[in-house]
mmCIF file of C-alpha atoms in Angstrom:
data_model
loop_
_atom_site.group_PDB
_atom_site.id
_atom_site.type_symbol
_atom_site.label_atom_id
_atom_site.label_comp_id
_atom_site.label_asym_id
_atom_site.label_seq_id
_atom_site.Cartn_x
_atom_site.Cartn_y
_atom_site.Cartn_z
ATOM 1 C CA MET A 1 -34.421 -18.411 39.523
ATOM 2 C CA PHE A 2 -35.776 -21.709 40.831
ATOM 3 C CA THR A 3 -38.803 -22.525 42.944
ATOM 4 C CA ARG A 4 -40.819 -25.562 44.043
ATOM 5 C CA ALA A 5 -43.267 -25.233 46.909
ATOM 6 C CA THR A 6 -43.111 -28.871 48.060
ATOM 7 C CA GLU A 7 -40.543 -31.525 48.856
ATOM 8 C CA LYS A 8 -39.728 -34.259 46.329
ATOM 9 C CA LEU A 9 -37.619 -37.393 45.878
ATOM 10 C CA VAL A 10 -34.578 -37.772 43.637
ATOM 11 C CA ALA A 11 -32.559 -40.880 42.744
ATOM 12 C CA ASP A 12 -28.800 -41.334 42.334
ATOM 13 C CA ASN A 13 -27.056 -43.548 39.776
ATOM 14 C CA SER A 14 -27.540 -46.588 42.039
ATOM 15 C CA GLY A 15 -31.300 -46.101 42.274
ATOM 16 C CA ASN A 16 -31.280 -44.859 45.869
ATOM 17 C CA TRP A 17 -33.972 -42.273 46.565
ATOM 18 C CA GLU A 18 -33.458 -39.260 48.837
ATOM 19 C CA ASN A 19 -35.710 -36.390 49.882
ATOM 20 C CA VAL A 20 -35.116 -32.898 48.538
ATOM 21 C CA ALA A 21 -36.401 -30.016 50.649
ATOM 22 C CA THR A 22 -38.867 -27.359 49.556
ATOM 23 C CA GLU A 23 -37.360 -24.790 47.162
ATOM 24 C CA GLN A 24 -34.222 -26.924 46.675
ATOM 25 C CA LEU A 25 -33.158 -28.002 43.187
ATOM 26 C CA ALA A 26 -33.375 -31.797 42.750
ATOM 27 C CA LEU A 27 -29.703 -32.307 41.952
ATOM 28 C CA ALA A 28 -28.043 -35.739 41.907
ATOM 29 C CA GLU A 29 -24.863 -37.118 40.366
ATOM 30 C CA ASN A 30 -26.703 -37.850 37.112
ATOM 31 C CA GLY A 31 -28.100 -34.326 36.745
ATOM 32 C CA ILE A 32 -31.109 -32.287 37.870
ATOM 33 C CA THR A 33 -34.732 -33.392 37.661
ATOM 34 C CA ILE A 34 -37.310 -30.836 36.529
ATOM 35 C CA GLU A 35 -40.940 -31.973 36.511
ATOM 36 C CA SER A 36 -44.466 -30.701 36.233
ATOM 37 C CA GLU A 37 -46.955 -31.043 39.092
ATOM 38 C CA PHE A 38 -48.166 -34.533 40.000
ATOM 39 C CA THR A 39 -50.911 -35.520 42.447
ATOM 40 C CA GLU A 40 -50.983 -39.051 43.841
ATOM 41 C CA ILE A 41 -54.718 -39.781 43.905
ATOM 42 C CA GLY A 42 -54.274 -42.877 46.057
ATOM 43 C CA SER A 43 -53.147 -42.742 49.657
ATOM 44 C CA TYR A 44 -51.486 -46.067 50.421
ATOM 45 C CA THR A 45 -47.793 -45.845 49.560
ATOM 46 C CA SER A 46 -46.771 -46.450 53.180
ATOM 47 C CA THR A 47 -46.314 -50.093 54.247
ATOM 48 C CA SER A 48 -45.332 -49.456 57.872
ATOM 49 C CA SER A 49 -48.732 -50.494 59.262
ATOM 50 C CA ALA A 50 -48.392 -54.106 58.022
ATOM 51 C CA THR A 51 -47.809 -56.963 60.497
ATOM 52 C CA ILE A 52 -45.399 -59.803 59.776
ATOM 53 C CA GLY A 53 -47.060 -63.216 59.544
ATOM 54 C CA ILE A 54 -49.560 -65.205 57.473
ATOM 55 C CA LEU A 55 -52.784 -63.373 56.685
ATOM 56 C CA GLY A 56 -55.528 -64.835 58.859
ATOM 57 C CA ALA A 57 -52.988 -66.052 61.394
ATOM 58 C CA GLY A 58 -51.600 -62.790 62.766
ATOM 59 C CA GLY A 59 -50.213 -61.169 59.634
ATOM 60 C CA THR A 60 -51.842 -58.088 58.138
ATOM 61 C CA LEU A 61 -51.408 -56.047 54.969
ATOM 62 C CA PRO A 62 -50.712 -52.301 55.144
ATOM 63 C CA ALA A 63 -53.732 -50.180 56.049
ATOM 64 C CA GLY A 64 -56.072 -49.900 53.084
ATOM 65 C CA TRP A 65 -54.533 -52.761 51.070
ATOM 66 C CA THR A 66 -56.775 -55.679 50.048
ATOM 67 C CA GLU A 67 -56.302 -59.111 48.446
ATOM 68 C CA THR A 68 -58.345 -62.040 47.144
ATOM 69 C CA ALA A 69 -55.573 -64.662 47.004
ATOM 70 C CA THR A 70 -56.479 -66.054 50.442
ATOM 71 C CA SER A 71 -60.044 -66.828 49.371
ATOM 72 C CA SER A 72 -58.635 -68.444 46.215
ATOM 73 C CA GLY A 73 -56.617 -71.059 48.090
ATOM 74 C CA VAL A 74 -53.315 -69.204 48.412
ATOM 75 C CA ASN A 75 -51.481 -68.493 51.673
ATOM 76 C CA VAL A 76 -50.264 -64.894 51.758
ATOM 77 C CA GLU A 77 -47.482 -64.127 54.220
ATOM 78 C CA VAL A 78 -45.953 -60.770 55.135
ATOM 79 C CA LEU A 79 -42.238 -61.565 55.339
ATOM 80 C CA ALA A 80 -40.777 -58.139 56.001
ATOM 81 C CA VAL A 81 -41.631 -54.451 56.112
ATOM 82 C CA GLY A 82 -38.895 -51.905 55.758
ATOM 83 C CA ASP A 83 -37.070 -49.381 53.647
ATOM 84 C CA HIS A 84 -35.510 -50.422 50.343
ATOM 85 C CA LYS A 85 -33.374 -47.882 48.501
ATOM 86 C CA GLY A 86 -35.100 -45.096 50.405
ATOM 87 C CA LEU A 87 -38.647 -46.293 49.616
ATOM 88 C CA THR A 88 -41.006 -47.899 52.118
ATOM 89 C CA SER A 89 -41.464 -51.517 50.986
ATOM 90 C CA ILE A 90 -43.083 -54.836 51.833
ATOM 91 C CA ASP A 91 -42.035 -58.440 51.106
ATOM 92 C CA LEU A 92 -44.907 -60.861 50.454
ATOM 93 C CA ARG A 93 -44.919 -64.635 49.913
ATOM 94 C CA PHE A 94 -47.674 -66.339 47.899
ATOM 95 C CA GLN A 95 -47.865 -70.124 48.363
ATOM 96 C CA GLY A 96 -50.515 -72.692 47.384
ATOM 97 C CA THR A 97 -52.605 -73.766 44.411
ATOM 98 C CA PRO A 98 -55.016 -71.007 43.386
ATOM 99 C CA THR A 99 -58.522 -72.145 42.571
ATOM 100 C CA SER A 100 -59.260 -69.022 40.525
ATOM 101 C CA HIS A 101 -57.684 -65.742 39.522
ATOM 102 C CA TRP A 102 -56.707 -63.430 42.380
ATOM 103 C CA ARG A 103 -55.499 -59.905 42.960
ATOM 104 C CA LEU A 104 -53.583 -57.740 45.390
ATOM 105 C CA ARG A 105 -54.716 -54.135 45.677
ATOM 106 C CA PRO A 106 -52.711 -51.349 47.339
ATOM 107 C CA SER A 107 -56.129 -49.716 47.923
ATOM 108 C CA GLY A 108 -59.718 -50.680 48.393
ATOM 109 C CA VAL A 109 -62.111 -50.993 45.455
ATOM 110 C CA ALA A 110 -62.822 -47.658 43.740
ATOM 111 C CA GLU A 111 -61.164 -45.577 46.440
ATOM 112 C CA CYS A 112 -59.218 -43.177 44.213
ATOM 113 C CA ASN A 113 -61.016 -40.194 42.691
ATOM 114 C CA ALA A 114 -60.073 -40.336 39.010
ATOM 115 C CA THR A 115 -60.522 -37.721 36.287
ATOM 116 C CA PRO A 116 -62.814 -38.802 33.439
ATOM 117 C CA LEU A 117 -61.411 -38.929 29.896
ATOM 118 C CA ALA A 118 -57.834 -38.232 31.023
ATOM 119 C CA GLU A 119 -54.549 -40.066 30.790
ATOM 120 C CA HIS A 120 -53.479 -41.603 34.091
ATOM 121 C CA ILE A 121 -50.088 -43.092 34.862
ATOM 122 C CA ALA A 122 -49.820 -45.960 37.338
ATOM 123 C CA THR A 123 -46.425 -47.044 38.698
ATOM 124 C CA LEU A 124 -45.110 -49.656 41.117
ATOM 125 C CA PHE A 125 -41.642 -50.775 42.219
ATOM 126 C CA CYS A 126 -41.270 -54.561 42.285
ATOM 127 C CA SER A 127 -38.635 -57.284 42.489
ATOM 128 C CA LEU A 128 -38.609 -61.072 42.841
ATOM 129 C CA VAL A 129 -37.204 -62.061 46.249
ATOM 130 C CA SER A 130 -37.409 -65.844 45.815
ATOM 131 C CA GLY A 131 -39.074 -68.520 43.696
ATOM 132 C CA ASN A 132 -40.439 -68.130 40.185
ATOM 133 C CA LEU A 133 -43.620 -66.759 38.665
ATOM 134 C CA PRO A 134 -45.501 -69.572 36.884
ATOM 135 C CA ASN A 135 -47.292 -68.544 33.720
ATOM 136 C CA ALA A 136 -45.649 -65.150 34.090
ATOM 137 C CA SER A 137 -47.698 -63.516 31.337
ATOM 138 C CA SER A 138 -50.789 -63.719 33.544
ATOM 139 C CA PHE A 139 -49.353 -61.334 36.148
ATOM 140 C CA GLN A 140 -50.627 -57.862 35.363
ATOM 141 C CA PHE A 141 -50.601 -54.387 36.862
ATOM 142 C CA GLY A 142 -52.652 -51.248 36.312
ATOM 143 C CA PRO A 143 -55.811 -49.282 37.112
ATOM 144 C CA ILE A 144 -59.410 -50.497 37.198
ATOM 145 C CA TRP A 145 -62.020 -47.868 36.311
ATOM 146 C CA TYR A 146 -65.382 -47.313 38.045
ATOM 147 C CA THR A 147 -68.360 -44.986 37.992
ATOM 148 C CA ALA A 148 -69.171 -42.637 40.879
ATOM 149 C CA ALA A 149 -71.494 -45.364 42.217
ATOM 150 C CA ASN A 150 -68.626 -47.911 42.155
ATOM 151 C CA GLY A 151 -69.888 -49.632 39.024
ATOM 152 C CA TYR A 152 -67.160 -51.413 37.053
ATOM 153 C CA LEU A 153 -66.303 -49.823 33.689
ATOM 154 C CA ALA A 154 -62.999 -51.184 32.373
ATOM 155 C CA ALA A 155 -59.530 -52.462 33.236
ATOM 156 C CA GLY A 156 -56.280 -50.853 32.130
ATOM 157 C CA LEU A 157 -53.938 -53.732 32.986
ATOM 158 C CA LYS A 158 -50.468 -54.481 31.590
ATOM 159 C CA ALA A 159 -48.679 -57.869 31.688
ATOM 160 C CA ILE A 160 -45.468 -57.447 33.720
ATOM 161 C CA GLY A 161 -44.817 -60.981 35.019
ATOM 162 C CA GLY A 162 -42.283 -61.786 32.308
ATOM 163 C CA ASP A 163 -40.188 -58.761 33.304
ATOM 164 C CA ILE A 164 -40.200 -59.238 37.080
ATOM 165 C CA ASP A 165 -36.808 -60.477 38.262
ATOM 166 C CA THR A 166 -34.423 -59.964 41.177
ATOM 167 C CA SER A 167 -33.649 -56.379 40.150
ATOM 168 C CA PHE A 168 -35.644 -53.697 41.935
ATOM 169 C CA GLN A 169 -37.326 -51.944 39.040
ATOM 170 C CA ARG A 170 -40.251 -49.670 38.372
ATOM 171 C CA PHE A 171 -43.205 -50.762 36.256
ATOM 172 C CA SER A 172 -45.686 -48.352 34.729
ATOM 173 C CA LYS A 173 -48.993 -48.458 32.882
ATOM 174 C CA LEU A 174 -50.451 -45.522 30.955
ATOM 175 C CA SER A 175 -54.233 -45.740 30.683
ATOM 176 C CA SER A 176 -56.982 -43.351 29.608
ATOM 177 C CA SER A 177 -60.025 -43.272 31.877
ATOM 178 C CA PRO A 178 -63.278 -44.068 30.026
ATOM 179 C CA VAL A 179 -66.471 -42.034 29.669
ATOM 180 C CA GLY A 180 -68.348 -41.914 32.969
ATOM 181 C CA CYS A 181 -65.273 -42.722 35.033
ATOM 182 C CA ALA A 182 -65.039 -41.142 38.470
ATOM 183 C CA LYS A 183 -63.022 -43.623 40.524
ATOM 184 C CA ALA A 184 -60.182 -46.117 40.223
ATOM 185 C CA ASN A 185 -58.108 -48.626 42.109
ATOM 186 C CA LEU A 186 -54.751 -50.287 41.392
ATOM 187 C CA ASP A 187 -54.503 -54.027 40.791
ATOM 188 C CA PHE A 188 -51.618 -56.470 40.932
ATOM 189 C CA PHE A 189 -53.520 -59.263 39.205
ATOM 190 C CA SER A 190 -52.896 -62.949 38.465
ATOM 191 C CA ALA A 191 -55.019 -65.028 36.114
ATOM 192 C CA THR A 192 -53.204 -68.231 37.103
ATOM 193 C CA SER A 193 -55.315 -71.053 38.548
ATOM 194 C CA GLY A 194 -54.712 -74.754 39.137
ATOM 195 C CA ILE A 195 -50.907 -74.355 39.043
ATOM 196 C CA PRO A 196 -48.980 -74.582 42.361
ATOM 197 C CA ILE A 197 -47.141 -71.375 43.223
ATOM 198 C CA ASP A 198 -44.506 -70.430 45.777
ATOM 199 C CA PHE A 199 -42.762 -67.117 45.257
ATOM 200 C CA SER A 200 -41.955 -63.938 47.171
ATOM 201 C CA ILE A 201 -41.949 -60.403 45.819
ATOM 202 C CA ARG A 202 -40.972 -56.984 47.147
ATOM 203 C CA LEU A 203 -43.366 -54.107 46.418
ATOM 204 C CA ALA A 204 -42.903 -50.388 47.002
ATOM 205 C CA VAL A 205 -44.648 -47.068 46.346
ATOM 206 C CA PRO A 206 -47.726 -47.803 44.255
ATOM 207 C CA ASN A 207 -48.689 -44.498 42.608
ATOM 208 C CA ILE A 208 -51.492 -43.382 40.307
ATOM 209 C CA GLY A 209 -52.330 -39.912 39.071
ATOM 210 C CA VAL A 210 -53.146 -37.817 36.013
ATOM 211 C CA GLY A 211 -50.199 -37.695 33.631
ATOM 212 C CA SER A 212 -48.645 -39.190 30.528
ATOM 213 C CA SER A 213 -45.323 -40.502 31.864
ATOM 214 C CA PRO A 214 -43.782 -41.704 35.149
ATOM 215 C CA THR A 215 -42.522 -38.990 37.476
ATOM 216 C CA THR A 216 -40.435 -39.179 40.619
ATOM 217 C CA PRO A 217 -42.520 -41.150 43.144
ATOM 218 C CA VAL A 218 -44.834 -39.297 45.501
ATOM 219 C CA LEU A 219 -45.201 -40.647 49.028
ATOM 220 C CA SER A 220 -48.659 -40.427 50.578
ATOM 221 C CA SER A 221 -50.190 -42.082 53.606
ATOM 222 C CA GLY A 222 -53.802 -41.580 54.631
ATOM 223 C CA THR A 223 -54.513 -38.700 52.237
ATOM 224 C CA PRO A 224 -53.597 -37.952 48.607
ATOM 225 C CA LYS A 225 -50.556 -35.738 48.201
ATOM 226 C CA SER A 226 -49.281 -33.407 45.480
ATOM 227 C CA ARG A 227 -45.752 -32.627 44.426
ATOM 228 C CA LEU A 228 -45.796 -29.166 42.900
ATOM 229 C CA ALA A 229 -43.910 -28.242 39.735
ATOM 230 C CA ASP A 230 -40.231 -27.431 39.493
ATOM 231 C CA ILE A 231 -40.015 -23.950 37.977
ATOM 232 C CA LEU A 232 -36.610 -22.970 36.623
ATOM 233 C CA THR A 233 -36.449 -19.502 35.045
ATOM 234 C CA LEU A 234 -33.458 -18.332 32.968
ATOM 235 C CA ASP A 235 -32.691 -14.591 32.985
ATOM 236 C CA LEU A 236 -31.735 -14.047 29.347
ATOM 237 C CA PRO A 237 -31.052 -10.876 27.362
ATOM 238 C CA THR A 238 -33.845 -9.402 25.251
ATOM 239 C CA GLY A 239 -34.484 -11.340 22.059
ATOM 240 C CA THR A 240 -35.256 -14.860 20.890
ATOM 241 C CA HIS A 241 -33.043 -17.662 22.137
ATOM 242 C CA ARG A 242 -32.653 -21.365 21.651
ATOM 243 C CA ILE A 243 -32.433 -23.446 24.809
ATOM 244 C CA THR A 244 -30.909 -26.909 24.711
ATOM 245 C CA LEU A 245 -31.370 -29.369 27.547
ATOM 246 C CA GLU A 246 -28.533 -31.872 27.516
ATOM 247 C CA THR A 247 -29.909 -35.041 29.126
ATOM 248 C CA GLU A 248 -28.794 -38.615 29.659
ATOM 249 C CA THR A 249 -30.778 -39.651 26.593
ATOM 250 C CA GLY A 250 -29.710 -36.871 24.229
ATOM 251 C CA ASP A 251 -30.365 -33.190 23.568
ATOM 252 C CA GLU A 252 -33.839 -31.702 23.585
ATOM 253 C CA GLU A 253 -34.241 -28.240 22.128
ATOM 254 C CA ILE A 254 -36.816 -25.655 23.152
ATOM 255 C CA ALA A 255 -37.024 -22.629 20.857
ATOM 256 C CA GLY A 256 -38.090 -19.131 21.793
ATOM 257 C CA SER A 257 -38.782 -19.717 25.477
ATOM 258 C CA HIS A 258 -37.386 -18.099 28.590
ATOM 259 C CA ILE A 259 -38.790 -20.812 30.839
ATOM 260 C CA VAL A 260 -37.446 -24.345 30.766
ATOM 261 C CA THR A 261 -40.295 -26.867 30.865
ATOM 262 C CA PRO A 262 -39.837 -30.538 31.814
ATOM 263 C CA PRO A 263 -37.804 -32.450 29.202
ATOM 264 C CA LEU A 264 -39.844 -34.742 27.001
ATOM 265 C CA SER A 265 -37.813 -37.834 27.879
ATOM 266 C CA GLY A 266 -38.060 -37.313 31.638
ATOM 267 C CA ALA A 267 -34.306 -37.913 31.891
ATOM 268 C CA PRO A 268 -32.177 -35.924 34.358
ATOM 269 C CA ILE A 269 -30.755 -32.747 32.828
ATOM 270 C CA ARG A 270 -26.967 -32.546 32.746
ATOM 271 C CA ARG A 271 -26.596 -29.069 31.269
ATOM 272 C CA ILE A 272 -28.743 -26.176 30.022
ATOM 273 C CA VAL A 273 -27.358 -24.093 27.156
ATOM 274 C CA ALA A 274 -29.003 -20.884 25.888
ATOM 275 C CA TYR A 275 -27.814 -18.914 22.878
ATOM 276 C CA PRO A 276 -29.282 -16.278 20.545
ATOM 277 C CA TYR A 277 -31.564 -17.568 17.808
ATOM 278 C CA LEU A 278 -30.177 -16.405 14.442
ATOM 279 C CA GLY A 279 -32.829 -17.969 12.242
#
């Protein structure tokens, strides 16, 4: 038996994402995807509300997004808003000589309700459209942690600038929320100042939620959204069995279980084999 009470996304071998309906197995050419529940605690994955143009001169970021580059001497221009590989995306150009560090946030400050003392996974799709990132190691991505009263606690940033290129790829940052944490926001942060910049990037589907590894992206706009768990149940004869999940990254064995849980690697499952356990 299989059940999942919500829709979800699944990718093919070319990285194109498609929607899978409620109660439908997430099957693609590279196998099936079985995942635990994930709740996107932000609410700003949609970019459709942005307006093309330079910020301050007609252009606007998607609803809820904020930035400090403009006040740091950098022109920020919305070049395009659309759909890239099935994910809502935005192309942004940053041009000028920053006078201090700056950041782009796909949310306001401390607008996501985080869980204290828990692992959170932040993800973001990104590619370089044109130009080059100067001092690439200063470009970072990840969550910023706050108290319930919006007091700053800590940053969980990861340097990704050296890995951003023309390929549309997903970046992730695993971070544990500190003691007293109640809120978070996501930052795309640059510590570069005094060096002229002129580059364009494509961003899509910023996600953050409780978890220890990236899952299929969850689309939310205006309110947080959950993707419920995939539950695949094997009807086996009485007795103990070994279950092997054959994935793209190798076999993963689960002993003595009649319910297949998500594979540890997160890779699509190509085949499930169950056989009696003989000791």
